[in-house]
Amino acid sequence: MCFSVIQYSKVNEKDLEQIIDLYEKYLNGGKYIRNAMYEAFQTVDYLGFVAKDDERIVGFFSGQGGISFTYPQPELEKEIRTFAGERTVYNLDGLWVAEEYRNQGIAAKLIHSMKESLIQKKMQLVLVEMWIYPGQLIPAQKPLLELGKLIYEKEIPDFYQDLDKHHITCPVCGNVCKCGALINILKLQ
């Protein structure tokens, strides 16, 4: 049996198209998402890490500064701003590992890289929007809690009910999403 060596690095411009394709296939897709990811990559606060097997991306973790969600949620954004006060907030927007590479510590290494970089950037809080699939499965919930101490949590049923209005698709439900969301804020430590 031959084992490959996974290489880890920061996301660069040549990785972006492959990450967006994976994001659209496994997390959520549509022109709105594609444009938002390109825009985020251009900001000074974008941070992303990839795990590669040769040139194939087998895992990634990305985020950007500020408060944002899959699509605008003005009331929740205001609630989070009020809760955060003067503390800096970093929004994590995508953690994914290819199914055949799971349970090998890839997500843990990506999370560790992100956490170390956020601490160096002097970020204080991390905002995490986690999808609650029908059946109550919350992918990546446990490993994401490794980022810090949970200080805010809110479960919102039917959080993605307006995906279709933003031309976004859910990888589980399609155009009519029944998923909820678990919103966490973690204090980096």
PDB file of C-alpha atoms in Angstrom:
ATOM      1  CA  MET A   1       0.000   0.000   0.000  1.00  0.00           C
ATOM      2  CA  CYS A   2       1.344   3.422  -0.946  1.00  0.00           C
ATOM      3  CA  PHE A   3       0.624   6.404   1.279  1.00  0.00           C
ATOM      4  CA  SER A   4       0.787   9.892  -0.105  1.00  0.00           C
ATOM      5  CA  VAL A   5       2.288  12.831   1.716  1.00  0.00           C
ATOM      6  CA  ILE A   6      -0.199  15.633   2.232  1.00  0.00           C
ATOM      7  CA  GLN A   7       1.255  19.113   1.733  1.00  0.00           C
ATOM      8  CA  TYR A   8      -0.208  22.116   3.566  1.00  0.00           C
ATOM      9  CA  SER A   9       0.025  25.726   2.449  1.00  0.00           C
ATOM     10  CA  LYS A  10      -1.797  29.022   2.365  1.00  0.00           C
ATOM     11  CA  VAL A  11      -4.344  29.429  -0.408  1.00  0.00           C
ATOM     12  CA  ASN A  12      -2.927  31.216  -3.422  1.00  0.00           C
ATOM     13  CA  GLU A  13      -4.614  32.544  -6.532  1.00  0.00           C
ATOM     14  CA  LYS A  14      -4.045  29.377  -8.572  1.00  0.00           C
ATOM     15  CA  ASP A  15      -5.864  27.337  -5.855  1.00  0.00           C
ATOM     16  CA  LEU A  16      -8.940  29.541  -5.896  1.00  0.00           C
ATOM     17  CA  GLU A  17     -10.830  28.061  -8.856  1.00  0.00           C
ATOM     18  CA  GLN A  18     -10.394  24.506  -7.559  1.00  0.00           C
ATOM     19  CA  ILE A  19     -11.552  25.573  -4.067  1.00  0.00           C
ATOM     20  CA  ILE A  20     -14.619  27.325  -5.489  1.00  0.00           C
ATOM     21  CA  ASP A  21     -15.495  24.247  -7.543  1.00  0.00           C
ATOM     22  CA  LEU A  22     -15.233  22.050  -4.429  1.00  0.00           C
ATOM     23  CA  TYR A  23     -17.170  24.580  -2.364  1.00  0.00           C
ATOM     24  CA  GLU A  24     -19.990  24.634  -4.913  1.00  0.00           C
ATOM     25  CA  LYS A  25     -20.107  20.851  -5.133  1.00  0.00           C
ATOM     26  CA  TYR A  26     -19.957  20.034  -1.418  1.00  0.00           C
ATOM     27  CA  LEU A  27     -20.915  23.139   0.585  1.00  0.00           C
ATOM     28  CA  ASN A  28     -23.156  25.440  -1.448  1.00  0.00           C
ATOM     29  CA  GLY A  29     -23.116  26.849  -4.913  1.00  0.00           C
ATOM     30  CA  GLY A  30     -24.317  29.496  -7.269  1.00  0.00           C
ATOM     31  CA  LYS A  31     -23.103  32.721  -8.812  1.00  0.00           C
ATOM     32  CA  TYR A  32     -23.638  34.600  -5.527  1.00  0.00           C
ATOM     33  CA  ILE A  33     -21.281  32.217  -3.705  1.00  0.00           C
ATOM     34  CA  ARG A  34     -18.703  32.231  -6.519  1.00  0.00           C
ATOM     35  CA  ASN A  35     -18.643  36.064  -6.599  1.00  0.00           C
ATOM     36  CA  ALA A  36     -18.489  36.313  -2.798  1.00  0.00           C
ATOM     37  CA  MET A  37     -15.510  33.948  -2.702  1.00  0.00           C
ATOM     38  CA  TYR A  38     -13.612  35.916  -5.347  1.00  0.00           C
ATOM     39  CA  GLU A  39     -14.339  39.147  -3.485  1.00  0.00           C
ATOM     40  CA  ALA A  40     -13.284  37.678  -0.134  1.00  0.00           C
ATOM     41  CA  PHE A  41     -10.007  36.416  -1.614  1.00  0.00           C
ATOM     42  CA  GLN A  42      -9.147  39.969  -2.696  1.00  0.00           C
ATOM     43  CA  THR A  43      -9.558  41.435   0.811  1.00  0.00           C
ATOM     44  CA  VAL A  44      -6.639  41.986   3.153  1.00  0.00           C
ATOM     45  CA  ASP A  45      -8.321  39.884   5.868  1.00  0.00           C
ATOM     46  CA  TYR A  46      -8.824  36.760   3.729  1.00  0.00           C
ATOM     47  CA  LEU A  47      -7.082  33.722   5.125  1.00  0.00           C
ATOM     48  CA  GLY A  48      -7.173  30.242   3.687  1.00  0.00           C
ATOM     49  CA  PHE A  49      -5.240  26.995   3.934  1.00  0.00           C
ATOM     50  CA  VAL A  50      -5.209  23.962   1.663  1.00  0.00           C
ATOM     51  CA  ALA A  51      -4.191  20.349   2.021  1.00  0.00           C
ATOM     52  CA  LYS A  52      -2.951  18.844  -1.238  1.00  0.00           C
ATOM     53  CA  ASP A  53      -2.183  15.362  -2.438  1.00  0.00           C
ATOM     54  CA  ASP A  54       0.140  16.205  -5.334  1.00  0.00           C
ATOM     55  CA  GLU A  55      -1.801  19.028  -7.077  1.00  0.00           C
ATOM     56  CA  ARG A  56      -5.241  17.859  -5.968  1.00  0.00           C
ATOM     57  CA  ILE A  57      -6.815  19.839  -3.141  1.00  0.00           C
ATOM     58  CA  VAL A  58      -8.117  17.307  -0.617  1.00  0.00           C
ATOM     59  CA  GLY A  59      -9.012  19.804   2.094  1.00  0.00           C
ATOM     60  CA  PHE A  60      -9.369  23.524   2.686  1.00  0.00           C
ATOM     61  CA  PHE A  61     -10.306  25.992   5.402  1.00  0.00           C
ATOM     62  CA  SER A  62     -10.964  29.663   4.727  1.00  0.00           C
ATOM     63  CA  GLY A  63     -12.385  32.807   6.241  1.00  0.00           C
ATOM     64  CA  GLN A  64     -12.456  36.571   6.208  1.00  0.00           C
ATOM     65  CA  GLY A  65     -12.610  39.434   8.657  1.00  0.00           C
ATOM     66  CA  GLY A  66     -15.908  40.770   9.918  1.00  0.00           C
ATOM     67  CA  ILE A  67     -19.406  39.429  10.320  1.00  0.00           C
ATOM     68  CA  SER A  68     -21.119  37.727   7.416  1.00  0.00           C
ATOM     69  CA  PHE A  69     -23.192  34.678   6.625  1.00  0.00           C
ATOM     70  CA  THR A  70     -23.944  32.547   3.569  1.00  0.00           C
ATOM     71  CA  TYR A  71     -26.218  35.407   2.506  1.00  0.00           C
ATOM     72  CA  PRO A  72     -27.115  38.650   4.329  1.00  0.00           C
ATOM     73  CA  GLN A  73     -28.881  38.248   7.672  1.00  0.00           C
ATOM     74  CA  PRO A  74     -29.178  41.908   8.846  1.00  0.00           C
ATOM     75  CA  GLU A  75     -30.876  41.284  12.200  1.00  0.00           C
ATOM     76  CA  LEU A  76     -28.491  38.506  13.198  1.00  0.00           C
ATOM     77  CA  GLU A  77     -25.498  40.538  12.006  1.00  0.00           C
ATOM     78  CA  LYS A  78     -26.650  43.412  14.250  1.00  0.00           C
ATOM     79  CA  GLU A  79     -27.098  41.013  17.198  1.00  0.00           C
ATOM     80  CA  ILE A  80     -23.575  39.649  16.693  1.00  0.00           C
ATOM     81  CA  ARG A  81     -22.084  43.168  16.401  1.00  0.00           C
ATOM     82  CA  THR A  82     -23.765  44.129  19.660  1.00  0.00           C
ATOM     83  CA  PHE A  83     -22.542  40.952  21.362  1.00  0.00           C
ATOM     84  CA  ALA A  84     -18.960  41.405  20.107  1.00  0.00           C
ATOM     85  CA  GLY A  85     -18.746  45.043  21.158  1.00  0.00           C
ATOM     86  CA  GLU A  86     -15.228  46.322  20.512  1.00  0.00           C
ATOM     87  CA  ARG A  87     -13.725  42.856  20.035  1.00  0.00           C
ATOM     88  CA  THR A  88     -12.447  41.887  16.590  1.00  0.00           C
ATOM     89  CA  VAL A  89     -14.468  39.187  14.824  1.00  0.00           C
ATOM     90  CA  TYR A  90     -13.255  36.783  12.161  1.00  0.00           C
ATOM     91  CA  ASN A  91     -15.768  34.885  10.050  1.00  0.00           C
ATOM     92  CA  LEU A  92     -14.934  31.307   9.082  1.00  0.00           C
ATOM     93  CA  ASP A  93     -16.721  30.316   5.926  1.00  0.00           C
ATOM     94  CA  GLY A  94     -15.558  26.941   4.702  1.00  0.00           C
ATOM     95  CA  LEU A  95     -13.993  23.781   6.106  1.00  0.00           C
ATOM     96  CA  TRP A  96     -13.970  20.714   3.875  1.00  0.00           C
ATOM     97  CA  VAL A  97     -11.988  17.469   3.587  1.00  0.00           C
ATOM     98  CA  ALA A  98     -12.496  14.938   0.792  1.00  0.00           C
ATOM     99  CA  GLU A  99     -14.344  11.883   2.076  1.00  0.00           C
ATOM    100  CA  GLU A 100     -11.554   9.422   1.272  1.00  0.00           C
ATOM    101  CA  TYR A 101      -9.069  11.594   3.249  1.00  0.00           C
ATOM    102  CA  ARG A 102     -11.138  11.987   6.409  1.00  0.00           C
ATOM    103  CA  ASN A 103     -10.035  10.667   9.794  1.00  0.00           C
ATOM    104  CA  GLN A 104      -6.376  11.313   8.972  1.00  0.00           C
ATOM    105  CA  GLY A 105      -5.973  14.553  10.941  1.00  0.00           C
ATOM    106  CA  ILE A 106      -6.251  16.849   7.916  1.00  0.00           C
ATOM    107  CA  ALA A 107      -9.053  18.983   9.377  1.00  0.00           C
ATOM    108  CA  ALA A 108      -7.146  19.258  12.662  1.00  0.00           C
ATOM    109  CA  LYS A 109      -4.020  20.523  10.860  1.00  0.00           C
ATOM    110  CA  LEU A 110      -6.019  23.033   8.827  1.00  0.00           C
ATOM    111  CA  ILE A 111      -7.789  24.267  11.967  1.00  0.00           C
ATOM    112  CA  HIS A 112      -4.480  24.553  13.831  1.00  0.00           C
ATOM    113  CA  SER A 113      -2.969  26.615  10.988  1.00  0.00           C
ATOM    114  CA  MET A 114      -5.999  28.908  10.932  1.00  0.00           C
ATOM    115  CA  LYS A 115      -6.000  29.331  14.707  1.00  0.00           C
ATOM    116  CA  GLU A 116      -2.291  30.194  14.836  1.00  0.00           C
ATOM    117  CA  SER A 117      -2.676  32.746  12.042  1.00  0.00           C
ATOM    118  CA  LEU A 118      -5.713  34.355  13.669  1.00  0.00           C
ATOM    119  CA  ILE A 119      -3.882  34.663  16.978  1.00  0.00           C
ATOM    120  CA  GLN A 120      -0.945  36.304  15.147  1.00  0.00           C
ATOM    121  CA  LYS A 121      -3.426  38.718  13.517  1.00  0.00           C
ATOM    122  CA  LYS A 122      -4.708  39.536  17.034  1.00  0.00           C
ATOM    123  CA  MET A 123      -8.240  38.411  16.260  1.00  0.00           C
ATOM    124  CA  GLN A 124     -10.310  37.909  19.401  1.00  0.00           C
ATOM    125  CA  LEU A 125     -13.522  36.183  18.316  1.00  0.00           C
ATOM    126  CA  VAL A 126     -14.331  33.636  15.639  1.00  0.00           C
ATOM    127  CA  LEU A 127     -17.816  33.472  14.093  1.00  0.00           C
ATOM    128  CA  VAL A 128     -18.829  30.062  12.801  1.00  0.00           C
ATOM    129  CA  GLU A 129     -22.008  29.334  10.831  1.00  0.00           C
ATOM    130  CA  MET A 130     -22.606  25.584  10.770  1.00  0.00           C
ATOM    131  CA  TRP A 131     -25.297  23.962   8.660  1.00  0.00           C
ATOM    132  CA  ILE A 132     -27.730  21.670  10.452  1.00  0.00           C
ATOM    133  CA  TYR A 133     -28.770  19.149   7.827  1.00  0.00           C
ATOM    134  CA  PRO A 134     -32.167  17.445   7.929  1.00  0.00           C
ATOM    135  CA  GLY A 135     -31.691  14.664  10.469  1.00  0.00           C
ATOM    136  CA  GLN A 136     -29.738  17.065  12.743  1.00  0.00           C
ATOM    137  CA  LEU A 137     -26.250  16.272  11.388  1.00  0.00           C
ATOM    138  CA  ILE A 138     -23.866  19.214  11.893  1.00  0.00           C
ATOM    139  CA  PRO A 139     -20.718  18.579   9.828  1.00  0.00           C
ATOM    140  CA  ALA A 140     -17.419  19.749  11.366  1.00  0.00           C
ATOM    141  CA  GLN A 141     -18.987  20.896  14.633  1.00  0.00           C
ATOM    142  CA  LYS A 142     -16.634  19.006  16.939  1.00  0.00           C
ATOM    143  CA  PRO A 143     -13.327  19.924  15.262  1.00  0.00           C
ATOM    144  CA  LEU A 144     -14.287  23.600  14.911  1.00  0.00           C
ATOM    145  CA  LEU A 145     -14.705  23.882  18.679  1.00  0.00           C
ATOM    146  CA  GLU A 146     -10.924  23.390  18.896  1.00  0.00           C
ATOM    147  CA  LEU A 147     -10.538  27.022  17.844  1.00  0.00           C
ATOM    148  CA  GLY A 148     -11.459  28.386  21.253  1.00  0.00           C
ATOM    149  CA  LYS A 149     -13.951  28.722  24.068  1.00  0.00           C
ATOM    150  CA  LEU A 150     -17.631  28.778  23.079  1.00  0.00           C
ATOM    151  CA  ILE A 151     -19.151  32.053  24.312  1.00  0.00           C
ATOM    152  CA  TYR A 152     -22.252  32.391  22.114  1.00  0.00           C
ATOM    153  CA  GLU A 153     -24.526  29.826  20.524  1.00  0.00           C
ATOM    154  CA  LYS A 154     -27.790  30.160  18.661  1.00  0.00           C
ATOM    155  CA  GLU A 155     -29.677  27.480  16.741  1.00  0.00           C
ATOM    156  CA  ILE A 156     -31.887  28.800  13.950  1.00  0.00           C
ATOM    157  CA  PRO A 157     -34.278  26.386  12.181  1.00  0.00           C
ATOM    158  CA  ASP A 158     -34.856  26.986   8.442  1.00  0.00           C
ATOM    159  CA  PHE A 159     -31.939  29.443   8.393  1.00  0.00           C
ATOM    160  CA  TYR A 160     -31.419  28.894   4.665  1.00  0.00           C
ATOM    161  CA  GLN A 161     -35.045  29.137   3.561  1.00  0.00           C
ATOM    162  CA  ASP A 162     -34.219  32.077   1.279  1.00  0.00           C
ATOM    163  CA  LEU A 163     -31.251  30.488  -0.514  1.00  0.00           C
ATOM    164  CA  ASP A 164     -33.169  30.441  -3.778  1.00  0.00           C
ATOM    165  CA  LYS A 165     -33.713  34.228  -3.616  1.00  0.00           C
ATOM    166  CA  HIS A 166     -29.920  34.587  -3.770  1.00  0.00           C
ATOM    167  CA  HIS A 167     -29.568  31.888  -6.447  1.00  0.00           C
ATOM    168  CA  ILE A 168     -27.676  29.636  -4.039  1.00  0.00           C
ATOM    169  CA  THR A 169     -28.085  25.875  -3.925  1.00  0.00           C
ATOM    170  CA  CYS A 170     -27.801  23.546  -0.949  1.00  0.00           C
ATOM    171  CA  PRO A 171     -25.798  20.340  -1.568  1.00  0.00           C
ATOM    172  CA  VAL A 172     -28.345  18.382   0.485  1.00  0.00           C
ATOM    173  CA  CYS A 173     -31.705  19.973  -0.362  1.00  0.00           C
ATOM    174  CA  GLY A 174     -31.103  21.641  -3.730  1.00  0.00           C
ATOM    175  CA  ASN A 175     -33.000  24.878  -4.416  1.00  0.00           C
ATOM    176  CA  VAL A 176     -35.526  24.556  -1.553  1.00  0.00           C
ATOM    177  CA  CYS A 177     -33.376  24.272   1.555  1.00  0.00           C
ATOM    178  CA  LYS A 178     -34.746  22.861   4.799  1.00  0.00           C
ATOM    179  CA  CYS A 179     -31.461  23.121   6.714  1.00  0.00           C
ATOM    180  CA  GLY A 180     -31.044  25.080   9.901  1.00  0.00           C
ATOM    181  CA  ALA A 181     -27.915  26.743  11.254  1.00  0.00           C
ATOM    182  CA  LEU A 182     -25.961  26.669  14.457  1.00  0.00           C
ATOM    183  CA  ILE A 183     -24.225  30.001  15.009  1.00  0.00           C
ATOM    184  CA  ASN A 184     -21.249  29.884  17.333  1.00  0.00           C
ATOM    185  CA  ILE A 185     -18.863  32.550  18.519  1.00  0.00           C
ATOM    186  CA  LEU A 186     -15.618  31.264  19.957  1.00  0.00           C
ATOM    187  CA  LYS A 187     -13.096  33.234  21.949  1.00  0.00           C
ATOM    188  CA  LEU A 188      -9.659  32.437  20.543  1.00  0.00           C
ATOM    189  CA  GLN A 189      -7.323  30.928  23.112  1.00  0.00           C
TER     190      GLN A 189
END
